[in-house]
Short mmCIF file of C-alpha atoms and ligand atoms in Angstrom, two decimals:
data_model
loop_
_atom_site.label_atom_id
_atom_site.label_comp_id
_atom_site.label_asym_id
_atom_site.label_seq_id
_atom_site.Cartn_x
_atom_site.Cartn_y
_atom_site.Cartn_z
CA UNK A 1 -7.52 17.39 19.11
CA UNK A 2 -10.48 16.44 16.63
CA UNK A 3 -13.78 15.85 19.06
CA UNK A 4 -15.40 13.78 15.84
CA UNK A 5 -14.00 12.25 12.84
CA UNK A 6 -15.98 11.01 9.53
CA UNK A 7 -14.30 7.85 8.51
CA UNK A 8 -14.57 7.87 4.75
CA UNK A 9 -13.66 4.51 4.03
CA UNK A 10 -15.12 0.58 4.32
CA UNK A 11 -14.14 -2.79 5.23
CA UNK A 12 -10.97 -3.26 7.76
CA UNK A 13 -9.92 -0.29 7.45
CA UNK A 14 -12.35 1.59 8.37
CA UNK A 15 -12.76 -0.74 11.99
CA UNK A 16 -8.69 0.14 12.43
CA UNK A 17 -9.52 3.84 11.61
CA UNK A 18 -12.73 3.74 14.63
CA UNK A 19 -10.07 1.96 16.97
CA UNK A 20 -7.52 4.35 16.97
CA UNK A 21 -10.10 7.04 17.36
CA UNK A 22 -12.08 5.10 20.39
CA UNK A 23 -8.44 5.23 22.06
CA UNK A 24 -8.17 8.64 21.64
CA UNK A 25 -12.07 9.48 23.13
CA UNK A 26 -12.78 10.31 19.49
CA UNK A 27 -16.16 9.74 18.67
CA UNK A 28 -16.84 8.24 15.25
CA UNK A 29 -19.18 8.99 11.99
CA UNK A 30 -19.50 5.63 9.71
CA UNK A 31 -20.36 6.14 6.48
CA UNK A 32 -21.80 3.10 4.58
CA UNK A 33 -23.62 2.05 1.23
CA UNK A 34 -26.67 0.03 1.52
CA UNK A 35 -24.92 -3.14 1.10
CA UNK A 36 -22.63 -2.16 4.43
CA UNK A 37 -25.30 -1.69 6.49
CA UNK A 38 -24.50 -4.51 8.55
CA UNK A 39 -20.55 -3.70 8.41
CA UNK A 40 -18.39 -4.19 11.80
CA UNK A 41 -17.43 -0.70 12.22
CA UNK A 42 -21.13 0.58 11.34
CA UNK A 43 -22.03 -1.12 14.02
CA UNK A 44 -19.49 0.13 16.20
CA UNK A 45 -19.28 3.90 15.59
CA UNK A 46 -21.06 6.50 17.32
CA UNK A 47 -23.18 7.65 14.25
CA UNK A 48 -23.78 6.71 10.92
CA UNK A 49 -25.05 7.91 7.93
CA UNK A 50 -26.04 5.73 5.01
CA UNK A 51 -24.69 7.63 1.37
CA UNK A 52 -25.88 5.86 -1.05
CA UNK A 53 -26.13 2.43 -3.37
CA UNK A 54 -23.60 -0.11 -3.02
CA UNK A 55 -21.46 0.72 -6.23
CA UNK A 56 -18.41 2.65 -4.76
CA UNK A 57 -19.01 5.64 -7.50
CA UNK A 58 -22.55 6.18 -5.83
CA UNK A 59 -21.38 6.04 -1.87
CA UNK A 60 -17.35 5.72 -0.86
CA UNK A 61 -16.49 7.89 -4.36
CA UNK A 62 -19.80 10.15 -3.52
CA UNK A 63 -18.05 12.98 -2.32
CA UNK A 64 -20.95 15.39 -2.10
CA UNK A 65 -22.76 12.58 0.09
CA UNK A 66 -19.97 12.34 1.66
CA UNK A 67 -19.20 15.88 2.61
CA UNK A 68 -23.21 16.31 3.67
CA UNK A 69 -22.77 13.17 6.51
CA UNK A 70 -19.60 15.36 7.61
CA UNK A 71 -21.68 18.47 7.87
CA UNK A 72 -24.80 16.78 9.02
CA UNK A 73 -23.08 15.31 12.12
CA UNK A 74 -20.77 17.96 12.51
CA UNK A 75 -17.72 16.15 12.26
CA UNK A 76 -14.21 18.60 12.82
CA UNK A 77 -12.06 16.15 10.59
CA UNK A 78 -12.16 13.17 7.91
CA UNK A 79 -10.62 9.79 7.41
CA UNK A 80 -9.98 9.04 3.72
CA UNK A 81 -8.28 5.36 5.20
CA UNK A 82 -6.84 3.82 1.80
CA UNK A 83 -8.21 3.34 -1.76
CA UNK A 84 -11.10 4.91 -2.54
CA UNK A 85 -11.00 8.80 -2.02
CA UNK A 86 -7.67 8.31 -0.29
CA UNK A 87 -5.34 10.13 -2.59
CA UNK A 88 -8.28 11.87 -4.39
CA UNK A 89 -6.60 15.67 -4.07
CA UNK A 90 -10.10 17.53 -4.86
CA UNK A 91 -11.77 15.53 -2.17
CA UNK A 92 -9.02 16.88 0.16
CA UNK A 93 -9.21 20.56 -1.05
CA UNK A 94 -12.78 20.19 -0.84
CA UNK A 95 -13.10 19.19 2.92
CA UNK A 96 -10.28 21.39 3.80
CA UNK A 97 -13.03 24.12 2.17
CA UNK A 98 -16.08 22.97 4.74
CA UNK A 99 -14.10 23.59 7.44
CA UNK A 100 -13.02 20.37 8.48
CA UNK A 101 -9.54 18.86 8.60
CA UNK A 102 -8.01 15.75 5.44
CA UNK A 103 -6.51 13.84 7.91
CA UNK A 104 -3.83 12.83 5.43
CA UNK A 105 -1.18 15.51 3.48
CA UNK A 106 -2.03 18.50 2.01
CA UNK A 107 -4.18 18.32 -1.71
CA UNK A 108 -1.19 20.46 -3.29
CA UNK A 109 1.17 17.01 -2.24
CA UNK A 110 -1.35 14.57 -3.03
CA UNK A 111 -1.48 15.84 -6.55
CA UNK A 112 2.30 16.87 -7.24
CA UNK A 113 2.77 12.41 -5.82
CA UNK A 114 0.20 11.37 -8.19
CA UNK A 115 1.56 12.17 -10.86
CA UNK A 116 3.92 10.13 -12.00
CA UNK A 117 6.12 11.99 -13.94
CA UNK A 118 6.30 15.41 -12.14
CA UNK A 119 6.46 13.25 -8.95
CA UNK A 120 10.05 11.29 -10.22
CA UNK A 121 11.37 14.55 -11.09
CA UNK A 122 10.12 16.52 -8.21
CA UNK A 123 12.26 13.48 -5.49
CA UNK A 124 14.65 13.71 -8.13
CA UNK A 125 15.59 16.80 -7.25
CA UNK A 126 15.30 16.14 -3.48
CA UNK A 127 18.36 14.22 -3.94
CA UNK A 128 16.41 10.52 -3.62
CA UNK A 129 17.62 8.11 -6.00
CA UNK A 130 15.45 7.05 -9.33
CA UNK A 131 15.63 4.43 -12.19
CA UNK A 132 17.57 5.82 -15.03
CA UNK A 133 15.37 7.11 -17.89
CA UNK A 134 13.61 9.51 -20.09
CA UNK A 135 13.55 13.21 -18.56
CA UNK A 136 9.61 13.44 -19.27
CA UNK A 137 7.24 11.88 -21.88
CA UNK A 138 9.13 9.60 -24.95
CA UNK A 139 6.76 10.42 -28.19
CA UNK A 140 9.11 9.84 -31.04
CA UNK A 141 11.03 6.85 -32.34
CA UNK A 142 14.07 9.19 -32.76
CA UNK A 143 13.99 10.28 -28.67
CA UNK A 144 13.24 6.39 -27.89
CA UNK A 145 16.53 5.56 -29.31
CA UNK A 146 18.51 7.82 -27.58
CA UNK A 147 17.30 7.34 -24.69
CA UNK A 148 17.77 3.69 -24.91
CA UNK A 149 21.30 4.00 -26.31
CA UNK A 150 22.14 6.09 -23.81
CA UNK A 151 21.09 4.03 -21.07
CA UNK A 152 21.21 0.32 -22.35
CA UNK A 153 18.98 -2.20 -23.22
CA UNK A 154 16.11 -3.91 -21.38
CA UNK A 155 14.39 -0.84 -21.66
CA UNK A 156 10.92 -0.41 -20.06
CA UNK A 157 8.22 1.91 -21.37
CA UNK A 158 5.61 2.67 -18.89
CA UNK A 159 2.08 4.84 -19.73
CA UNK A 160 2.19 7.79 -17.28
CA UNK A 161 -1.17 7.28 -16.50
CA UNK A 162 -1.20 3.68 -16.18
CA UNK A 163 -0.23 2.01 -12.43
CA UNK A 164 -0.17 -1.03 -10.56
CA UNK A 165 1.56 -2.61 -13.83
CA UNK A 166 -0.56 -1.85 -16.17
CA UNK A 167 0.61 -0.21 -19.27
CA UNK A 168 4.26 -1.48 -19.13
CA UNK A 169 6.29 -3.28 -22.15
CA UNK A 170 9.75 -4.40 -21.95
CA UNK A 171 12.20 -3.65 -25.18
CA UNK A 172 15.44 -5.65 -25.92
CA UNK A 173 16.84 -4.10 -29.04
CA UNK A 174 15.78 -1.05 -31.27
CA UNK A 175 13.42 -3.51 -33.27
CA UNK A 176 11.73 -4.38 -30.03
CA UNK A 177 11.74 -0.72 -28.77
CA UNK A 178 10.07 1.22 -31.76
CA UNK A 179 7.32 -1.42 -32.03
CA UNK A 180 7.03 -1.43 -28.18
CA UNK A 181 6.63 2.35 -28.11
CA UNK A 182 3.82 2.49 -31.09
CA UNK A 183 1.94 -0.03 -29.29
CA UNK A 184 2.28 1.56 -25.28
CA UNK A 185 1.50 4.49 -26.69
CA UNK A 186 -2.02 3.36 -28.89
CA UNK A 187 -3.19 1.39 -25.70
CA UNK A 188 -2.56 4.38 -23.22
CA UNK A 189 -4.90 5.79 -25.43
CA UNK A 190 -7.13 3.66 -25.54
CA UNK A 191 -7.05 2.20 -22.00
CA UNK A 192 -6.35 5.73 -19.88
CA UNK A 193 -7.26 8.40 -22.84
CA UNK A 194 -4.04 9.64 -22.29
CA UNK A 195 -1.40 8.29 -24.72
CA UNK A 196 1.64 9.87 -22.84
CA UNK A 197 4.40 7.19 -22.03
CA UNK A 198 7.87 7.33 -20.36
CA UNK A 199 11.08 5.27 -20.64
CA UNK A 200 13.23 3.35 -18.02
CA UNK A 201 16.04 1.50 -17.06
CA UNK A 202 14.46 -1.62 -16.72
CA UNK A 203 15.22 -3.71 -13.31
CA UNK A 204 15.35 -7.33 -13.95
CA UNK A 205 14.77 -9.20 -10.61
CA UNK A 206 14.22 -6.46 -7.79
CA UNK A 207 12.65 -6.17 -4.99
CA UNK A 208 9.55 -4.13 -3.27
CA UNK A 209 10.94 -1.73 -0.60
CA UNK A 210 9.05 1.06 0.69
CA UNK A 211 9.91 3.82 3.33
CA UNK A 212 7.57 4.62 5.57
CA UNK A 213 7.84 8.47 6.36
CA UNK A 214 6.23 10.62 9.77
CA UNK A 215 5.89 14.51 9.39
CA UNK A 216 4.37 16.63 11.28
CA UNK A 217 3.34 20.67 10.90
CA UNK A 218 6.73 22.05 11.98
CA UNK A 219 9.19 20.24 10.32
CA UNK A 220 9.72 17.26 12.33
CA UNK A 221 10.19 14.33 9.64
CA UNK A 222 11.51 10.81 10.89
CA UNK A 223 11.68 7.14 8.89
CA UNK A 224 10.10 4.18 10.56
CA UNK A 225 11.95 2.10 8.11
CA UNK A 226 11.00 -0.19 5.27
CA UNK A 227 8.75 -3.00 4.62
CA UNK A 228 9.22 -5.44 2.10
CA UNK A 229 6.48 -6.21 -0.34
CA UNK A 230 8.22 -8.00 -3.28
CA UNK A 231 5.75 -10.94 -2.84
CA UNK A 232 2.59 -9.95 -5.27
CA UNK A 233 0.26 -11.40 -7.58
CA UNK A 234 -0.68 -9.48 -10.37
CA UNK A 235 0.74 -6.43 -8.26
CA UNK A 236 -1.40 -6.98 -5.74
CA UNK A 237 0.78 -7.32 -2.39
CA UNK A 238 -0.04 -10.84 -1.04
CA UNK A 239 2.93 -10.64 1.69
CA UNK A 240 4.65 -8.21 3.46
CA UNK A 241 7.29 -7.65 6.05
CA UNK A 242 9.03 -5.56 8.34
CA UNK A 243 11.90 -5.22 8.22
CA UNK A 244 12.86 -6.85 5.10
CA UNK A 245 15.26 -9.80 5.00
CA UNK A 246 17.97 -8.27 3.16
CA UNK A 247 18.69 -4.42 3.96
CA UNK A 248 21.07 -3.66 6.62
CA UNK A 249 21.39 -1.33 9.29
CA UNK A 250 23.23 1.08 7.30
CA UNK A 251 21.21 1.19 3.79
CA UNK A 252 18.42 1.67 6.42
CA UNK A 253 19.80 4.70 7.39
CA UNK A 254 21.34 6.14 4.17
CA UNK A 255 18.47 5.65 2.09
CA UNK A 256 15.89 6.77 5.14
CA UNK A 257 17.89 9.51 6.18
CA UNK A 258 17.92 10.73 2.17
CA UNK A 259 13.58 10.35 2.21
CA UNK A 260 13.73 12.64 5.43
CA UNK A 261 15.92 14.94 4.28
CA UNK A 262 13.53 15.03 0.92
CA UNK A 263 10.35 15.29 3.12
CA UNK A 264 11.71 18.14 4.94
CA UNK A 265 12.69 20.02 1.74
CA UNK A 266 9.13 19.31 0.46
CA UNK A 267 7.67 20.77 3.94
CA UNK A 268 5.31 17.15 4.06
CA UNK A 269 2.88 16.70 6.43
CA UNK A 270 1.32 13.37 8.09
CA UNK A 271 2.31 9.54 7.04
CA UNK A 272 4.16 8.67 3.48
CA UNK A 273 5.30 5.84 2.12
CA UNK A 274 8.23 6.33 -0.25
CA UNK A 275 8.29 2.98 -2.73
CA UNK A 276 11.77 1.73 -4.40
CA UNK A 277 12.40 -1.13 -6.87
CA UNK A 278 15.43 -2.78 -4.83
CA UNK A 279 18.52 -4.42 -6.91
CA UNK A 280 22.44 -5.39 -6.44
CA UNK A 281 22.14 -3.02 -3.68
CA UNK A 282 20.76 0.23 -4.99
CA UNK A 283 17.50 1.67 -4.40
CA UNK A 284 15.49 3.04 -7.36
CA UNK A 285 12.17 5.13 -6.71
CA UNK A 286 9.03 4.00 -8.19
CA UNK A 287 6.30 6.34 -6.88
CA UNK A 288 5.00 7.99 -3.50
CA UNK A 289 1.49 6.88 -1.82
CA UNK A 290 0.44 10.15 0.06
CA UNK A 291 -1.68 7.61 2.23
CA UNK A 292 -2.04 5.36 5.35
CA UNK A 293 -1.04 1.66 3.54
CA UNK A 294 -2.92 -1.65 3.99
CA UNK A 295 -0.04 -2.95 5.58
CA UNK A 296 0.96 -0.31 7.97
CA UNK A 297 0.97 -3.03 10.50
CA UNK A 298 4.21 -4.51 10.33
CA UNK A 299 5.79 -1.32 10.69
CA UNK A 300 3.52 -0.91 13.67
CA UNK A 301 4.82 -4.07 15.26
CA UNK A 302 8.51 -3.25 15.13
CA UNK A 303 8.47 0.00 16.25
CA UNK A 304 5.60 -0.21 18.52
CA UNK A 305 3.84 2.96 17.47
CA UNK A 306 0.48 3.70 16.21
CA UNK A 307 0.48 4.90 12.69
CA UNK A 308 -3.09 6.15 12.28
CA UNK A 309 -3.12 7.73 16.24
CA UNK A 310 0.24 9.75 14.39
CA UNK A 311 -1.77 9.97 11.82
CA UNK A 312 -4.91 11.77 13.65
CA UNK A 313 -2.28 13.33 16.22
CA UNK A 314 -0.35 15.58 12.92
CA UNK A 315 -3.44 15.97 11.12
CA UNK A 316 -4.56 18.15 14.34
CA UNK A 317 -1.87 19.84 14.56
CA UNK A 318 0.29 18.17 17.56
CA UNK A 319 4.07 17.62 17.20
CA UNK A 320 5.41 14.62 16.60
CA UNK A 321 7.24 14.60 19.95
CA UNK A 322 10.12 12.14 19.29
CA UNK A 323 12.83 12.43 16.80
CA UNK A 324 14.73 9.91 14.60
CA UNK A 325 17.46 8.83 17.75
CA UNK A 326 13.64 7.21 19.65
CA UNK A 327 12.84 5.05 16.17
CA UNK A 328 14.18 1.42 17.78
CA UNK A 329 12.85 -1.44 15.69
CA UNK A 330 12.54 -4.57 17.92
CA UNK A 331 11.62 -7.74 16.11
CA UNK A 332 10.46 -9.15 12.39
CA UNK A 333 6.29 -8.60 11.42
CA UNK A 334 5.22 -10.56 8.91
CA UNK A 335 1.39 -9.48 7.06
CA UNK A 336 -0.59 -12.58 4.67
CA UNK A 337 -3.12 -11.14 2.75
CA UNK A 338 -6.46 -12.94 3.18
CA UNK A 339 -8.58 -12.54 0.40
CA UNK A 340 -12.40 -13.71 -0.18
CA UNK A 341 -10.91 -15.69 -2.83
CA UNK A 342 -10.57 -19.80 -3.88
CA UNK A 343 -6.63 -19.93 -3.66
CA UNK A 344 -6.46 -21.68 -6.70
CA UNK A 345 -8.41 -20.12 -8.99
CA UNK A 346 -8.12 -16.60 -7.42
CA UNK A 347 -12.10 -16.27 -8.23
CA UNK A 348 -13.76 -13.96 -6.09
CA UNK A 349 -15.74 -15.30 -3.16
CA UNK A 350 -18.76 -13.32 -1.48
CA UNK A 351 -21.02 -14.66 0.68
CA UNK A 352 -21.73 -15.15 4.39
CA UNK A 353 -19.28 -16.28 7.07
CA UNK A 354 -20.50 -19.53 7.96
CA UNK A 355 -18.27 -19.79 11.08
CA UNK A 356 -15.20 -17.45 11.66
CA UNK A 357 -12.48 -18.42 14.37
CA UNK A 358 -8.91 -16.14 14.62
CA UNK A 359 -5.60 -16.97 16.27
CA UNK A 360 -4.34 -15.60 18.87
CA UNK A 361 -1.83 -15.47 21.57
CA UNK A 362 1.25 -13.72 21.69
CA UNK A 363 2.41 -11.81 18.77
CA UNK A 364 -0.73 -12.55 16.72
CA UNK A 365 -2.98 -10.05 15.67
CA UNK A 366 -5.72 -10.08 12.98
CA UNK A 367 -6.83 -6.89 11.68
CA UNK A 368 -10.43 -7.27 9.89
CA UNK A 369 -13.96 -6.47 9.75
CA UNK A 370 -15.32 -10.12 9.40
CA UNK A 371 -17.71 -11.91 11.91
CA UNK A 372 -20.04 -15.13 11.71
CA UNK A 373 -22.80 -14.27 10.22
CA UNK A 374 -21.19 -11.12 8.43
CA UNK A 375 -22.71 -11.25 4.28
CA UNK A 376 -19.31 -10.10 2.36
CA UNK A 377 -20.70 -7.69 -0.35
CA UNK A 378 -19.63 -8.75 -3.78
CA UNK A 379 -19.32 -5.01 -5.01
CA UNK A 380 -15.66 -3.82 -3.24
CA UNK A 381 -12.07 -5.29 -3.26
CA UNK A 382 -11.46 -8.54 -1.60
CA UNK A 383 -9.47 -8.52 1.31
CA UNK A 384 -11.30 -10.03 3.96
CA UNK A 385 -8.48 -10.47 7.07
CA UNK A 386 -4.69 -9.06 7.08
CA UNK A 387 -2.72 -11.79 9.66
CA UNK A 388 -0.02 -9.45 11.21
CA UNK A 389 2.56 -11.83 13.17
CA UNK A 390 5.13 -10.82 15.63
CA UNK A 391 8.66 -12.55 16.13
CA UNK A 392 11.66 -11.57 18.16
CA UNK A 393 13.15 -12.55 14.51
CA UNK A 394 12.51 -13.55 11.51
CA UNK A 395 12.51 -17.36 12.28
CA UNK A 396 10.74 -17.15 15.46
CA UNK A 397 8.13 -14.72 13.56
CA UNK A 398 7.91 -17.40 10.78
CA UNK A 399 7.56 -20.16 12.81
CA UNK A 400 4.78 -18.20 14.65
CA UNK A 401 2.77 -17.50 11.63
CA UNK A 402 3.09 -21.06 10.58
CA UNK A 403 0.74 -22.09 13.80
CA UNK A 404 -1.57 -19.02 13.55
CA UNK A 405 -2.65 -19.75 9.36
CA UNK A 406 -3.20 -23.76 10.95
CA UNK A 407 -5.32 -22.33 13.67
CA UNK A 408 -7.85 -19.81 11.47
CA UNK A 409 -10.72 -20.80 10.50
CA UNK A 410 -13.27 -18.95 7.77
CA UNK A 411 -16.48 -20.93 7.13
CA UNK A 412 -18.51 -20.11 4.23
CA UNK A 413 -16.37 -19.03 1.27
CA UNK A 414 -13.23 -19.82 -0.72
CA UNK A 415 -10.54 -17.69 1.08
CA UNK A 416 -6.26 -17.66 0.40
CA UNK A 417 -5.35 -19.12 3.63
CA UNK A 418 -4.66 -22.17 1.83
CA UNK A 419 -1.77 -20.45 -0.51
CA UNK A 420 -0.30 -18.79 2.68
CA UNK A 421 -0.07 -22.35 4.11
CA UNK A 422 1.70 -23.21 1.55
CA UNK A 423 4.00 -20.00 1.43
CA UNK A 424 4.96 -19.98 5.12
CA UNK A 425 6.66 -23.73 4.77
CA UNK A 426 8.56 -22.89 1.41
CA UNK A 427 12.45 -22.76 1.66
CA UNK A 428 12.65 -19.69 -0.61
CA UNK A 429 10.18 -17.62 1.59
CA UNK A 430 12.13 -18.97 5.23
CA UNK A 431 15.42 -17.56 3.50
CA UNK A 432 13.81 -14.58 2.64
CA UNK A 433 15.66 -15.23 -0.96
CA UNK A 434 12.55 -13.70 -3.17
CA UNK A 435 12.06 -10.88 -5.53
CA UNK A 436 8.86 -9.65 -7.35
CA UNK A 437 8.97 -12.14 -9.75
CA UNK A 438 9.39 -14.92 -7.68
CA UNK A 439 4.78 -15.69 -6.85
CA UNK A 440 4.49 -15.59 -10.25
CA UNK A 441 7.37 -17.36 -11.75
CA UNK A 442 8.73 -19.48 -9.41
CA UNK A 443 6.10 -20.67 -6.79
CA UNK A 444 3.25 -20.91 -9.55
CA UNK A 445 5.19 -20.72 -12.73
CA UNK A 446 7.76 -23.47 -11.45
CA UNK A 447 10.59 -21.00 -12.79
CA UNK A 448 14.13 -21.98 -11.34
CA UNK A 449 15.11 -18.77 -9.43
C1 MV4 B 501 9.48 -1.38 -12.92
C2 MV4 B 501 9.96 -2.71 -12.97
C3 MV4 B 501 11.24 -2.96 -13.47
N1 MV4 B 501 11.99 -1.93 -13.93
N2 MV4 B 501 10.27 -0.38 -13.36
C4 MV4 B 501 5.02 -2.39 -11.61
C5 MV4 B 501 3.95 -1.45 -11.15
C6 MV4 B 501 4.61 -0.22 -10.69
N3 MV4 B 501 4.50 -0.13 -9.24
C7 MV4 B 501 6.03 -0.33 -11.07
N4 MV4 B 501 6.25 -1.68 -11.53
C8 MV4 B 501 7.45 -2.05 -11.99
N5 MV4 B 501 8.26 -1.09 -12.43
C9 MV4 B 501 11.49 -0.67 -13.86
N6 MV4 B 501 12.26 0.34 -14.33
C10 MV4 B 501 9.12 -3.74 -12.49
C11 MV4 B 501 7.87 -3.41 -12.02
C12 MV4 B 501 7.05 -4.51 -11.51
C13 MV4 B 501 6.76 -4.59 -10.14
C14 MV4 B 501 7.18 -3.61 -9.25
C15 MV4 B 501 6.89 -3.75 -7.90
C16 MV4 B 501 6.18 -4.86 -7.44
C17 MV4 B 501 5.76 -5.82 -8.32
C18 MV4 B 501 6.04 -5.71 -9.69
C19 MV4 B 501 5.61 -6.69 -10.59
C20 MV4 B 501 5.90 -6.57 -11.92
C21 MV4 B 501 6.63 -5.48 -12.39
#
């Protein structure tokens, strides 16, 4: 086992990272900008090393800073957390060439899962199911038509080197299509310098559902089920549960068992998260995050393990020690986003915490790096507190969550508790009757479903 880890990473993630590492008599190397000098898990960790400025390309994307904190306190292993460096496969190789351990998969599957196209085809062949499309890269008007004819309007062409939405036009006829293409194709260019673009099926009212995946060094590969995360603003997750409302027992199993059998193939090592559009009952993959996710949590709370101790434990080389048959899931988890933002406006809101007060009790837990007093730095992303709630279902969970977004308090800026007040009481979010659509169109847009 690791005697010190470097935990490459900021913010709440970074404190979670330090916990499971306290827990484990792991001592811990912070690494902060300037403008995290007074950040929760700085305070907390056994050393730390300041790496720069506060932009992130001068300290958390610094990787030769980075790397000289490692060697300078002689750290055996490294934390990349999420964001930032997370999926970064040169940063991996690179540590992997000082002599320390990426506590995350190897660089070789960090790169094949980041990109997009070789990635589709690569589970593709691994027998997981994917949204009907173009084999590779669509350049000419001639291939966009037959790929469209053979497949059947909407049609969605999506930059390769786009994500998180961006990049993505919807076609509805040939007209539609060839104008569609020209235009993907010029702004790929000009937004990603890389004008390569791809065609799908497109899915009109899905769902979010990811797998979350466990491997260790010898083959041992198990699904901890899925988490729903249809419920997104400008694809940014704002809600997210465990397990979602409307897969059963058995498409748990099929399409888990077919991600396990696909991680075994690959020969993966350490937490994945397989993502799927979700719709009239089939799953359709979307990509693979080779990374611990933000909200790891509710997958935490209904099977009662520890994803970044399983994390650590792989990355050092222990075996997983349970198989699929000791995966119970007990319960519904339910994760609200709370950003340093005004919930109306969704304007970011730095400053200091005038007054901070969290729920509690049972089944609560809040997961974040805040404190009174605490300055939040206006230079990273916004997410300030993740509320993870516990029922023995769904209702109770809901119900549970209702009392604990009444009961916290943040003093001192605009945050989104306010929308996830208003979330937790709406009758489309008790039935669980959403899809990915449904923030934008129907709770702000006033859509009918
Ligand atoms: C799609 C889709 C519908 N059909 N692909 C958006 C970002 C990237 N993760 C994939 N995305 C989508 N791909 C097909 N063939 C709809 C979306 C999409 C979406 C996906 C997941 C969560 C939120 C979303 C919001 C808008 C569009």
């Amino acid at each position: 086992m690791f005697k010190k880890v470097l935990i490459a990473n900021r913010g709440e993630i970074a404190l979670r990272i330090l916990r499971a590492c306290r827990e484990m008599g792991i001592k811990t190397v912070a690494v902060h900008s300037k403008a995290d000098v007074d950040a929760k898990h700085v305070r907390l960790a056994d050393e730390r090393v300041c790496i720069g400025p506060a932009s992130a390309k001068d300290s958390y994307l610094n990787i030769p800073a980075i790397l000289a904190a490692a060697e300078v306190t002689g750290a055996d292993a490294v934390h990349p957390g999420y964001g930032f460096l997370a999926e970064n496969a040169n940063f991996a190789k690179v540590v992997e060439e000082h002599g320390m351990t990426f506590i995350g998969p190897t660089p070789e599957h960090i790169a094949l899962m980041g990109d997009k196209i070789i990635g589709k085809q690569t589970v593709k062949a691994l027998g997981i199911p994917v949204v009907p499309g173009s084999e590779g890269a669509v350049t000419t008007h001639k291939e966009a038509l037959e790929v469209a004819h053979a497949m059947g309007y909407p049609v969605l062409i999506k930059a390769t080197a786009g994500g998180g939405g961006k990049g993505m036009k919807v076609a509805y006829n040939d007209d539609e299509l060839l104008d569609a293409l020209d235009m993907a194709r010029m702004e790929a260019k000009a937004n990603f310098g890389n004008e390569e673009v791809l065609m799908e099926k497109y899915l009109r009212k899905p769902r979010h559902i990811e797998i979350q995946i466990l491997a260790d060094n010898y083959g041992n590969v198990v699904h901890l089920g899925e988490r729903d995360c249809s419920i997104q603003r400008r694809h940014q997750k704002v809600w997210e549960e465990a397990l979602s409302p409307v897969i059963t027992p058995e498409q748990r199993q099929a399409i888990g068992g077919q991600c396990v059998d696909a991680m075994k193939k690959l020969g993966y090592r350490g937490l994945g998260t397989v993502e799927f559009l979700y719709e009239d009952g089939k799953f359709y993959f979307i990509e693979m995050n080779t990374r611990v996710q933000v909200e790891h949590p509710v997958t935490e709370l209904v099977t009662g393990l520890d994803l970044v101790q399983q994390q650590i434990r792989v990355a050092s080389g222990d075996p997983l020690g349970f198989t699929q048959k000791d995966i119970k899931f007990r319960g519904h988890a339910i994760e609200c986003r709370i950003n340093a933002e005004n919930s109306e406006t969704f304007m970011p809101s730095p400053g200091t915490i005038s007054y901070y007060h969290v729920p509690g009790g049972f089944g609560v837990r809040v997961d974040s790096a805040l404190y009174a007093g605490y300055r939040i730095p206006p230079y990273y992303d916004s997410l300030a507190a993740k509320l993870i709630v516990y029922g023995k279902d769904r209702a109770d969970c809901m119900d549970r969550l209702r009392g604990a977004l009444s009961e916290f308090i943040i003093g001192g800026i605009d945050t989104t508790l306010p929308l996830h007040r208003k979330l937790v009481d709406h009758p489309d979010m008790r039935s669980g009757d959403y899809n990915i659509h449904w923030l934008e169109k129907v709770f702000f847009g006033g859509d009918k479903k």
